[in-house]
CSV table of C-alpha atoms and ligand atoms in Angstrom, one decimal:
chain,number,residue,atom,x,y,z
A,590,MET,CA,0.0,0.0,0.0
A,591,PHE,CA,2.8,2.4,0.9
A,592,ALA,CA,4.7,1.6,-2.3
A,593,ARG,CA,1.5,2.2,-4.4
A,594,VAL,CA,0.7,5.5,-2.7
A,595,LYS,CA,4.3,6.6,-3.3
A,596,GLN,CA,4.2,5.5,-6.9
A,597,LEU,CA,0.9,7.4,-7.5
A,598,ALA,CA,2.2,10.5,-5.8
A,599,GLN,CA,5.3,10.3,-8.0
A,600,GLU,CA,3.1,10.2,-11.0
A,601,GLY,CA,1.5,13.4,-9.9
A,602,VAL,CA,-1.7,11.9,-8.7
A,603,GLU,CA,-3.1,13.7,-5.6
A,604,ILE,CA,-3.9,11.2,-2.9
A,605,LEU,CA,-5.8,11.9,0.3
A,606,ASP,CA,-3.5,10.0,2.6
A,607,LEU,CA,-5.1,8.4,5.8
A,608,THR,CA,-2.4,5.9,6.4
A,609,ALA,CA,-0.2,7.9,8.7
A,610,GLY,CA,1.0,6.2,11.9
A,611,GLU,CA,2.4,9.5,13.1
A,612,PRO,CA,1.1,12.9,14.2
A,613,ASP,CA,1.1,15.7,11.5
A,614,PHE,CA,2.1,18.3,14.1
A,615,SER,CA,5.5,19.8,14.8
A,616,PRO,CA,7.4,18.8,18.0
A,617,PRO,CA,7.1,21.1,20.9
A,618,LYS,CA,9.1,24.3,20.5
A,619,CYS,CA,11.1,23.7,23.6
A,620,ALA,CA,12.2,20.3,22.3
A,621,GLU,CA,13.4,21.8,19.0
A,622,GLU,CA,15.3,24.5,20.9
A,623,ALA,CA,16.9,22.1,23.3
A,624,GLY,CA,17.9,19.9,20.4
A,625,ILE,CA,19.6,22.8,18.6
A,626,LYS,CA,21.3,23.9,21.8
A,627,ALA,CA,22.5,20.4,22.4
A,628,ILE,CA,24.1,20.3,19.0
A,629,GLN,CA,25.7,23.8,19.4
A,630,ASN,CA,27.0,22.8,22.9
A,631,GLY,CA,28.7,19.7,21.5
A,632,ALA,CA,26.4,17.3,23.4
A,633,GLY,CA,26.2,14.9,20.5
A,634,ARG,CA,28.5,12.3,22.1
A,635,TYR,CA,27.8,8.8,23.5
A,636,THR,CA,25.8,8.8,26.6
A,637,PRO,CA,25.4,5.9,29.1
A,638,ALA,CA,23.7,3.0,27.2
A,639,ALA,CA,20.7,3.2,29.5
A,640,GLY,CA,20.3,6.9,28.8
A,641,ILE,CA,21.2,10.0,30.8
A,642,LEU,CA,20.1,10.0,34.4
A,643,ALA,CA,18.2,13.3,34.2
A,644,LEU,CA,15.9,11.8,31.4
A,645,ARG,CA,15.5,8.5,33.2
A,646,GLN,CA,14.4,10.5,36.3
A,647,ALA,CA,12.1,12.7,34.3
A,648,VAL,CA,10.4,9.6,32.8
A,649,ALA,CA,10.1,8.1,36.4
A,650,ASP,CA,8.6,11.4,37.6
A,651,GLN,CA,6.0,11.5,34.8
A,652,LEU,CA,5.0,7.9,35.3
A,653,LYS,CA,4.4,8.6,39.0
A,654,ARG,CA,2.5,11.9,38.3
A,655,GLU,CA,0.3,10.7,35.5
A,656,GLN,CA,0.0,6.9,36.0
A,657,GLY,CA,0.7,6.4,39.7
A,658,LEU,CA,3.5,4.0,38.8
A,659,GLU,CA,6.5,4.2,41.2
A,660,TYR,CA,9.8,3.4,39.6
A,661,THR,CA,13.3,4.7,40.4
A,662,ALA,CA,15.4,6.3,37.6
A,663,LYS,CA,17.5,3.0,37.5
A,664,GLN,CA,14.4,1.1,36.6
A,665,ILE,CA,14.0,3.2,33.4
A,666,LEU,CA,15.7,2.5,30.2
A,667,ILE,CA,16.0,5.1,27.4
A,668,THR,CA,16.0,3.6,23.9
A,669,ASN,CA,16.1,4.6,20.3
A,670,GLY,CA,12.3,4.4,19.9
A,671,ALA,CA,9.7,2.2,21.5
A,672,LYS,CA,10.0,-0.3,18.8
A,673,ILE,CA,13.5,-1.4,19.8
A,674,ALA,CA,12.5,-1.2,23.5
A,675,ILE,CA,9.8,-3.9,22.8
A,676,THR,CA,12.2,-6.0,20.8
A,677,GLN,CA,14.9,-5.9,23.4
A,678,ALA,CA,12.4,-6.7,26.1
A,679,LEU,CA,11.3,-9.8,24.1
A,680,LEU,CA,14.9,-10.8,23.6
A,681,VAL,CA,15.4,-10.9,27.3
A,682,MET,CA,12.0,-12.1,28.5
A,683,VAL,CA,11.4,-14.9,25.9
A,684,GLU,CA,13.4,-18.1,25.7
A,685,ALA,CA,13.6,-20.0,22.4
A,686,GLY,CA,10.3,-21.7,21.7
A,687,ASP,CA,8.3,-19.7,24.3
A,688,GLU,CA,4.8,-18.7,23.3
A,689,VAL,CA,3.7,-15.0,23.4
A,690,LEU,CA,0.0,-14.3,23.3
A,691,VAL,CA,-0.9,-11.5,20.9
A,692,PRO,CA,-4.6,-10.3,21.2
A,693,THR,CA,-5.6,-9.4,17.7
A,694,PRO,CA,-6.3,-7.0,15.9
A,695,CYS,CA,-2.7,-6.0,16.7
A,696,TRP,CA,0.1,-3.7,15.6
A,697,THR,CA,1.7,-5.5,12.7
A,698,SER,CA,5.2,-5.6,14.3
A,699,TYR,CA,4.3,-7.7,17.4
A,700,PRO,CA,4.3,-11.1,15.8
A,701,GLU,CA,7.5,-10.4,13.9
A,702,MET,CA,9.2,-9.1,17.0
A,703,VAL,CA,8.3,-12.2,18.9
A,704,LYS,CA,9.8,-14.3,16.0
A,705,LEU,CA,13.0,-12.2,16.1
A,706,ALA,CA,13.3,-13.3,19.8
A,707,ASP,CA,12.9,-17.0,18.8
A,708,GLY,CA,9.5,-17.0,20.4
A,709,VAL,CA,6.2,-18.2,18.9
A,710,PRO,CA,3.5,-15.6,18.5
A,711,VAL,CA,0.1,-17.0,19.4
A,712,ILE,CA,-2.7,-14.9,17.8
A,713,VAL,CA,-5.7,-14.6,20.2
A,714,PRO,CA,-8.8,-13.0,18.6
A,715,CYS,CA,-10.4,-10.2,20.5
A,716,GLY,CA,-14.2,-9.9,20.9
A,717,PRO,CA,-16.3,-7.9,18.4
A,718,ASP,CA,-15.6,-4.7,20.5
A,719,HIS,CA,-11.9,-5.4,19.9
A,720,LEU,CA,-11.3,-6.1,23.6
A,721,PRO,CA,-9.3,-9.1,24.7
A,722,ILE,CA,-11.3,-11.9,26.4
A,723,VAL,CA,-9.6,-13.5,29.4
A,724,ALA,CA,-11.3,-16.9,28.8
A,725,GLU,CA,-9.8,-16.9,25.3
A,726,LEU,CA,-6.4,-16.0,26.6
A,727,GLU,CA,-6.6,-18.8,29.1
A,728,LYS,CA,-7.7,-21.2,26.3
A,729,ALA,CA,-4.6,-20.2,24.3
A,730,ARG,CA,-2.2,-20.5,27.3
A,731,THR,CA,0.0,-23.6,27.4
A,732,GLY,CA,3.0,-24.7,29.5
A,733,LYS,CA,5.2,-22.7,27.1
A,734,THR,CA,3.3,-19.4,27.4
A,735,SER,CA,5.7,-16.8,28.9
A,736,ALA,CA,4.2,-13.4,28.0
A,737,ILE,CA,1.4,-11.4,26.5
A,738,MET,CA,1.5,-8.2,24.4
A,739,LEU,CA,-1.0,-5.6,25.6
A,740,ASN,CA,-1.5,-2.3,23.8
A,741,SER,CA,-4.0,0.3,25.2
A,742,PRO,CA,-4.8,2.8,23.7
A,743,ASN,CA,-4.7,0.5,20.8
A,744,ASN,CA,-3.2,0.6,17.3
A,745,PRO,CA,-5.1,-0.2,15.0
A,746,THR,CA,-8.5,-0.2,16.7
A,747,GLY,CA,-8.4,3.1,18.7
A,748,VAL,CA,-9.9,1.3,21.6
A,749,VAL,CA,-9.0,2.1,25.2
A,750,TYR,CA,-9.2,-1.0,27.4
A,751,PRO,CA,-11.5,-0.4,30.4
A,752,GLU,CA,-10.2,-0.7,33.9
A,753,SER,CA,-12.3,-3.8,34.6
A,754,ILE,CA,-10.7,-5.8,31.7
A,755,LEU,CA,-7.2,-4.6,32.5
A,756,ARG,CA,-7.6,-5.7,36.1
A,757,GLU,CA,-9.0,-9.1,35.0
A,758,ILE,CA,-6.1,-9.6,32.6
A,759,GLY,CA,-3.6,-8.4,35.2
A,760,GLU,CA,-4.9,-10.8,37.9
A,761,TRP,CA,-5.0,-13.7,35.4
A,762,ALA,CA,-1.4,-12.9,34.4
A,763,VAL,CA,-0.2,-12.8,38.1
A,764,ALA,CA,-2.1,-16.1,38.8
A,765,THR,CA,-0.6,-17.9,35.8
A,766,GLY,CA,2.9,-16.4,35.8
A,767,VAL,CA,2.4,-14.8,32.4
A,768,ARG,CA,4.4,-11.6,32.0
A,769,ILE,CA,2.9,-8.5,30.4
A,770,ILE,CA,4.6,-6.3,27.9
A,771,SER,CA,2.4,-3.3,28.2
A,772,ASP,CA,2.8,-1.0,25.3
A,773,GLU,CA,1.4,2.3,26.4
A,774,ILE,CA,2.9,4.5,23.7
A,775,TYR,CA,-0.5,6.2,23.1
A,776,CYS,CA,-1.2,6.6,26.9
A,777,SER,CA,-1.8,10.4,26.9
A,778,LEU,CA,-4.0,10.3,23.7
A,779,THR,CA,-7.5,9.5,25.0
A,780,TYR,CA,-10.8,11.3,24.2
A,781,GLY,CA,-14.2,11.9,25.7
A,782,ASP,CA,-14.8,10.0,28.8
A,783,ALA,CA,-12.1,7.4,28.1
A,784,LYS,CA,-9.3,7.3,30.6
A,785,HIS,CA,-6.1,5.4,30.2
A,786,VAL,CA,-5.0,3.2,33.2
A,787,SER,CA,-1.9,1.0,33.2
A,788,PRO,CA,-2.5,-2.6,34.2
A,789,LEU,CA,0.6,-2.3,36.2
A,790,ALA,CA,-1.1,0.4,38.4
A,791,LEU,CA,-4.2,-1.7,38.8
A,792,VAL,CA,-2.4,-4.9,39.8
A,793,PRO,CA,0.8,-3.8,41.4
A,794,GLU,CA,2.2,-7.4,41.7
A,795,LEU,CA,2.8,-7.0,37.9
A,796,MET,CA,5.6,-4.5,38.7
A,797,GLU,CA,7.7,-7.5,39.8
A,798,THR,CA,7.3,-9.4,36.5
A,799,SER,CA,6.2,-7.1,33.7
A,800,VAL,CA,7.4,-4.1,31.7
A,801,TRP,CA,5.9,-0.8,30.6
A,802,ILE,CA,6.7,0.8,27.3
A,803,GLY,CA,6.3,4.4,26.3
A,804,GLY,CA,8.0,7.1,24.2
A,805,MET,CA,8.0,10.5,22.6
A,806,SER,CA,6.8,9.5,19.1
A,807,LYS,CA,3.0,9.8,19.4
A,808,ALA,CA,2.1,12.2,22.2
A,809,TYR,CA,4.9,14.7,21.4
A,810,ALA,CA,4.9,14.4,17.6
A,811,MET,CA,8.6,13.3,17.8
A,812,THR,CA,8.5,10.1,15.6
A,813,GLY,CA,11.8,10.8,13.8
A,814,TRP,CA,13.6,11.7,17.0
A,815,ARG,CA,13.5,8.0,18.0
A,816,MET,CA,13.0,8.1,21.7
A,817,GLY,CA,11.4,5.2,23.6
A,818,PHE,CA,11.2,4.3,27.2
A,819,LEU,CA,11.0,1.1,29.1
A,820,ALA,CA,10.3,0.6,32.8
A,821,GLY,CA,10.4,-2.7,34.8
A,822,PRO,CA,11.8,-4.7,37.7
A,823,TYR,CA,15.4,-3.7,38.3
A,824,ASP,CA,17.0,-7.1,37.3
A,825,VAL,CA,15.0,-7.2,34.0
A,826,VAL,CA,15.8,-3.6,33.1
A,827,ASP,CA,19.5,-4.4,33.9
A,828,ARG,CA,19.5,-7.3,31.5
A,829,ILE,CA,17.6,-5.4,28.8
A,830,GLY,CA,20.2,-2.6,29.3
A,831,THR,CA,23.0,-5.1,28.7
A,832,VAL,CA,21.3,-6.2,25.4
A,833,ALA,CA,20.8,-2.6,24.5
A,834,SER,CA,24.5,-1.8,25.1
A,835,GLN,CA,25.5,-4.4,22.5
A,836,LEU,CA,22.6,-3.9,20.0
A,837,THR,CA,22.2,-0.1,19.8
A,838,GLY,CA,24.7,1.4,22.2
A,839,SER,CA,23.7,4.7,23.7
A,840,PRO,CA,20.4,6.3,22.7
A,841,ASN,CA,20.5,9.4,20.5
A,842,ALA,CA,22.2,12.1,22.7
A,843,ILE,CA,20.5,15.1,21.0
A,844,SER,CA,17.1,13.6,21.2
A,845,GLN,CA,17.5,12.7,24.9
A,846,LEU,CA,18.1,16.4,25.7
A,847,ALA,CA,15.2,17.5,23.5
A,848,SER,CA,12.9,14.9,25.2
A,849,LEU,CA,14.0,16.0,28.6
A,850,ALA,CA,12.9,19.6,27.7
A,851,ALA,CA,9.6,18.3,26.3
A,852,LEU,CA,8.8,16.2,29.4
A,853,GLU,CA,9.6,19.1,31.7
A,854,ASN,CA,8.0,22.0,29.7
A,855,ALA,CA,5.7,20.8,26.9
A,856,GLY,CA,2.6,19.8,28.9
A,857,GLU,CA,0.4,22.5,27.2
A,858,GLU,CA,1.6,21.7,23.7
A,859,ARG,CA,0.9,18.0,24.3
A,860,GLU,CA,-2.6,18.9,25.5
A,861,ALA,CA,-3.2,21.2,22.5
A,862,MET,CA,-2.3,18.3,20.1
A,863,ARG,CA,-4.5,15.9,22.0
A,864,LYS,CA,-7.4,18.3,21.7
A,865,SER,CA,-6.9,18.6,18.0
A,866,PHE,CA,-7.0,14.8,17.7
A,867,GLU,CA,-10.1,14.7,19.8
A,868,SER,CA,-11.9,17.1,17.5
A,869,ARG,CA,-10.8,15.0,14.4
A,870,CYS,CA,-11.9,11.9,16.2
A,871,ASN,CA,-15.4,13.3,16.7
A,872,LEU,CA,-15.6,14.4,13.1
A,873,VAL,CA,-14.6,10.9,11.9
A,874,TYR,CA,-16.9,9.1,14.2
A,875,GLU,CA,-19.9,11.2,13.4
A,876,ALA,CA,-19.3,10.8,9.6
A,877,LEU,CA,-18.9,7.0,10.0
A,878,GLN,CA,-22.1,6.7,12.0
A,879,ALA,CA,-24.0,8.1,9.0
A,880,MET,CA,-22.6,5.2,6.9
A,881,PRO,CA,-24.9,2.2,7.6
A,882,LEU,CA,-22.7,-0.2,5.5
A,883,VAL,CA,-19.8,0.0,7.8
A,884,ASP,CA,-19.3,-0.7,11.6
A,885,CYS,CA,-16.8,1.1,13.8
A,886,PRO,CA,-16.6,1.2,17.6
A,887,ARG,CA,-16.1,4.8,18.8
A,888,PRO,CA,-12.3,5.5,18.7
A,889,GLU,CA,-11.4,6.6,22.2
A,890,GLY,CA,-7.6,6.8,21.9
A,891,ALA,CA,-4.5,6.9,19.6
A,892,PHE,CA,-5.5,8.3,16.2
A,893,TYR,CA,-7.2,5.5,14.4
A,894,ALA,CA,-10.6,4.4,13.5
A,895,PHE,CA,-10.9,0.7,12.7
A,896,ILE,CA,-13.8,0.1,10.3
A,897,GLY,CA,-15.6,-3.2,9.7
A,898,VAL,CA,-16.8,-3.9,6.2
A,899,GLU,CA,-18.7,-7.3,6.6
A,900,LYS,CA,-21.9,-5.8,5.2
A,901,ILE,CA,-20.3,-5.0,1.8
A,902,LEU,CA,-18.5,-8.4,1.3
A,903,GLY,CA,-19.8,-9.9,-2.0
A,904,LYS,CA,-20.8,-6.5,-3.4
A,905,THR,CA,-19.3,-5.0,-6.6
A,906,ASP,CA,-18.4,-1.5,-7.6
A,907,PRO,CA,-20.2,-0.8,-10.9
A,908,GLU,CA,-17.8,1.9,-12.0
A,909,SER,CA,-14.6,-0.3,-11.9
A,910,GLY,CA,-16.1,-3.8,-11.9
A,911,ARG,CA,-14.1,-4.6,-8.7
A,912,ALA,CA,-15.7,-7.0,-6.3
A,913,ILE,CA,-15.2,-6.6,-2.5
A,914,HIS,CA,-14.2,-9.7,-0.6
A,915,SER,CA,-12.2,-8.1,2.2
A,916,GLY,CA,-11.2,-4.8,3.8
A,917,ASP,CA,-8.1,-4.9,1.7
A,918,ASP,CA,-10.2,-5.1,-1.5
A,919,PHE,CA,-12.2,-2.0,-0.4
A,920,VAL,CA,-9.0,-0.1,0.5
A,921,GLU,CA,-7.6,-0.9,-3.0
A,922,LEU,CA,-10.9,0.3,-4.6
A,923,LEU,CA,-10.7,3.5,-2.6
A,924,LEU,CA,-7.1,4.2,-3.6
A,925,GLU,CA,-7.5,3.3,-7.3
A,926,VAL,CA,-10.9,5.0,-7.9
A,927,ASP,CA,-11.3,7.7,-5.2
A,928,ARG,CA,-7.7,8.4,-4.5
A,929,VAL,CA,-8.1,7.9,-0.7
A,930,ALA,CA,-5.4,5.8,1.0
A,931,CYS,CA,-6.2,3.7,4.1
A,932,ILE,CA,-4.6,0.5,5.3
A,933,GLY,CA,-6.4,-2.9,4.9
A,934,GLY,CA,-7.0,-4.9,8.0
A,935,LYS,CA,-5.1,-8.0,6.9
A,936,ALA,CA,-1.9,-6.5,8.1
A,937,PHE,CA,-3.4,-6.2,11.6
A,938,GLY,CA,-4.9,-9.7,11.6
A,939,ALA,CA,-8.4,-8.5,10.8
A,940,PRO,CA,-9.1,-9.0,7.1
A,941,ASN,CA,-12.7,-7.7,7.2
A,942,CYS,CA,-11.7,-4.3,8.5
A,943,PHE,CA,-9.5,-1.3,7.4
A,944,ARG,CA,-7.7,1.4,9.4
A,945,LEU,CA,-8.2,5.1,8.9
A,946,SER,CA,-5.7,7.4,10.5
A,947,PHE,CA,-7.0,10.8,11.6
A,948,ALA,CA,-3.5,12.2,12.0
A,949,THR,CA,-4.3,14.7,9.2
A,950,SER,CA,-6.2,17.9,8.6
A,951,GLU,CA,-10.0,18.2,9.1
A,952,ASP,CA,-10.4,19.3,5.5
A,953,ILE,CA,-8.7,16.2,4.2
A,954,LEU,CA,-10.7,14.0,6.6
A,955,ARG,CA,-14.0,15.6,5.5
A,956,GLU,CA,-13.3,15.2,1.8
A,957,SER,CA,-12.0,11.6,2.3
A,958,LEU,CA,-15.1,10.6,4.3
A,959,ARG,CA,-17.4,12.1,1.7
A,960,ARG,CA,-15.7,10.0,-1.0
A,961,ILE,CA,-15.8,6.9,1.2
A,962,ALA,CA,-19.6,7.4,1.8
A,963,ALA,CA,-20.2,7.9,-1.9
A,964,ARG,CA,-18.3,4.8,-2.8
A,965,LEU,CA,-20.1,2.7,-0.3
A,966,ASN,CA,-23.5,4.0,-1.6
A,967,ALA,CA,-22.5,3.1,-5.2
A,968,LEU,CA,-21.8,-0.6,-4.4
A,969,LYS,CA,-24.2,-3.1,-5.9
B,1056,LIG,C1,1.5,0.3,19.2
B,1056,LIG,C2,2.8,0.9,18.8
B,1056,LIG,N1,3.8,0.6,19.6
B,1056,LIG,C3,5.0,1.1,19.3
B,1056,LIG,C4,5.3,1.9,18.2
B,1056,LIG,C5,6.7,2.4,17.9
B,1056,LIG,O1,6.9,3.7,18.3
B,1056,LIG,P1,8.4,4.3,18.1
B,1056,LIG,O2,8.3,5.3,17.1
B,1056,LIG,O3,8.7,4.9,19.5
B,1056,LIG,O4,9.3,3.2,17.8
B,1056,LIG,C6,4.2,2.2,17.4
B,1056,LIG,C7,4.4,3.0,16.2
B,1056,LIG,O5,3.6,3.0,15.2
B,1056,LIG,C8,2.9,1.7,17.7
B,1056,LIG,O6,1.8,2.0,16.9
């Protein structure tokens, strides 16, 4: 899909692009200024592999303030993006042949990361509301199950797991010895009444076995700055730090100082970006509600709507003659005929859905949704 969108753009075709997995905002001013100052002050040298202490402390402080999670600075690891933090955690926490439960729909990278760590990803389908079901997790658990990937707010579904489910999963994990890798990279991006809670805060025993993942990419619009964070029990963090020191060495020195400035001073800018996302989220949801041929739970977090297309399976587009047998077919039709780009659900383990990112302007969203509605109405 990315290759086709790029090719069309190179041919001069104007595409309304709703595929973005990153905010369309600029990073906070104070982060940019701190980055420039760091370069000018010659701060671009290696730092400790676990990150500079001031940033580790700032992450610990924010975790305590915003999530009620108590970690010391030494229990925090700074990494070059959340992606490598998750992979390094899996490399340490998973032995060859261990099974890792992956509630699905899921972020495309999880199963591949588990395989990189010589583990076996076990796909566990969520319910129709895209929430994990503990009975299904238990059914999938074997003697080889060592961990579970949790991601709330969720990519691709935009769902925020309610406290009751997180508590239930957390208690099940403690009782069964399954460790949680809790990817909370979208934790500050929630909308309406939805509130993010960490399972580690709800079931504190998890702090002894499980890890928390966060970072600067999504909430601070700093994707390319590559800053991720990991928190966990001291011995686990220490071992992950040893892997990090061989795999990536020190995290980006300039980005660490920029991130420190953002964590300390960019609360208002972060909130302004969240509010913009919230307004786009409402716009998208209202438009989708007026489309009876698709189903979409109200997105409550991250910046994605995950849209079910069961009702149009078997229909045909009269203009192009294309038949729809999956979310990917519909996405292809939208791209080729309407010049709107989304991502088909197959990549997320949900072939009858597609993902729409609202990390773009309200004008582009309005026009895209108008075209999507018109295409749905045209299907026979
Ligand atoms: C659920 C989830 N986790 C982690 C990441 C990785 O973030 P980073 O840019 O910090 O590597 C992404 C990025 O798309 C994501 O969607």
